[in-house]
């Protein structure tokens, strides 16, 4: 499982005064995005990811401790997603990006679910890496319970799997669930497939 889904968040902070760079690497299997952190309507998944993975100026970030300046300083910040190279001793395998849109949160001491649609494209570009949508997990119900079903792309054909019923989908772009999912699975395109 980990060889297919593991990646690293590589966060670099550059002090605005002395320009020293501090790097923090966090391994992960899932990219979590809390929808409640975004207050605007008309959210687009690519834009939400870009807000995490593009260069942020010091006025967009919290101060961070600079060892050279020996105090909290404004800094530039960049986050990149990095995938480990495929093991050359193993047969080639696909790498994936799991995106979890956290649609449940606590607000005013009660659990709520964000049901507004998010514009999701079948292709994502993150730090010059290209990804194709290949799966969607949809939850219907309340934050405390409900039902899950999934969409999966098999040989360029989309199907909906809902308990024991499997339905062929002619055009995934016309399915409302595309924009109401909780989990999205993207396959990373290899350099040769771009």
CSV table of N, CA, C and O in Angstrom, one decimal, residues 86 93-95 130-132 187-194:
chain,number,residue,atom,x,y,z
A,86,UNK,N,10.6,5.1,-8.0
A,86,UNK,CA,10.2,3.7,-8.0
A,86,UNK,C,11.5,2.8,-7.8
A,86,UNK,O,12.5,3.2,-8.3
A,93,UNK,N,5.5,0.2,-11.3
A,93,UNK,CA,4.2,0.3,-10.6
A,93,UNK,C,3.7,1.8,-10.7
A,93,UNK,O,4.5,2.7,-10.8
A,94,UNK,N,2.4,1.9,-10.6
A,94,UNK,CA,1.8,3.2,-10.6
A,94,UNK,C,1.8,3.9,-9.2
A,94,UNK,O,1.8,3.2,-8.2
A,95,UNK,N,1.9,5.2,-9.2
A,95,UNK,CA,1.9,6.0,-7.9
A,95,UNK,C,0.6,6.8,-8.0
A,95,UNK,O,0.2,7.3,-9.0
A,130,UNK,N,1.9,15.7,-13.0
A,130,UNK,CA,0.6,15.6,-13.6
A,130,UNK,C,-0.1,14.4,-13.1
A,130,UNK,O,0.4,13.3,-13.0
A,131,UNK,N,-1.4,14.5,-12.8
A,131,UNK,CA,-2.3,13.5,-12.2
A,131,UNK,C,-3.6,13.4,-13.0
A,131,UNK,O,-4.2,14.4,-13.4
A,132,UNK,N,-4.1,12.1,-13.1
A,132,UNK,CA,-5.4,11.8,-13.7
A,132,UNK,C,-6.3,11.2,-12.7
A,132,UNK,O,-5.9,10.3,-12.0
A,187,UNK,N,-4.1,9.2,-10.3
A,187,UNK,CA,-2.9,8.5,-10.7
A,187,UNK,C,-1.9,9.4,-11.2
A,187,UNK,O,-2.1,10.3,-12.0
A,188,UNK,N,-0.7,9.3,-10.6
A,188,UNK,CA,0.4,10.2,-11.1
A,188,UNK,C,0.9,9.7,-12.4
A,188,UNK,O,1.1,8.5,-12.7
A,189,UNK,N,1.0,10.6,-13.4
A,189,UNK,CA,1.5,10.2,-14.7
A,189,UNK,C,3.0,10.2,-14.7
A,189,UNK,O,3.7,11.1,-14.1
A,190,UNK,N,3.6,9.1,-15.3
A,190,UNK,CA,5.0,9.0,-15.3
A,190,UNK,C,5.5,10.0,-16.4
A,190,UNK,O,4.8,10.5,-17.2
A,191,UNK,N,6.8,10.3,-16.3
A,191,UNK,CA,7.4,11.3,-17.3
A,191,UNK,C,7.2,10.9,-18.7
A,191,UNK,O,7.0,11.7,-19.6
A,192,UNK,N,7.1,9.6,-19.0
A,192,UNK,CA,7.0,9.1,-20.3
A,192,UNK,C,5.5,9.2,-20.8
A,192,UNK,O,5.3,9.1,-22.0
A,193,UNK,N,4.6,9.4,-19.9
A,193,UNK,CA,3.2,9.5,-20.3
A,193,UNK,C,2.6,10.9,-20.4
A,193,UNK,O,1.4,11.1,-20.6
A,194,UNK,N,3.4,11.9,-20.2
A,194,UNK,CA,2.9,13.3,-20.2
A,194,UNK,C,2.5,13.6,-21.6
A,194,UNK,O,1.7,14.4,-21.9
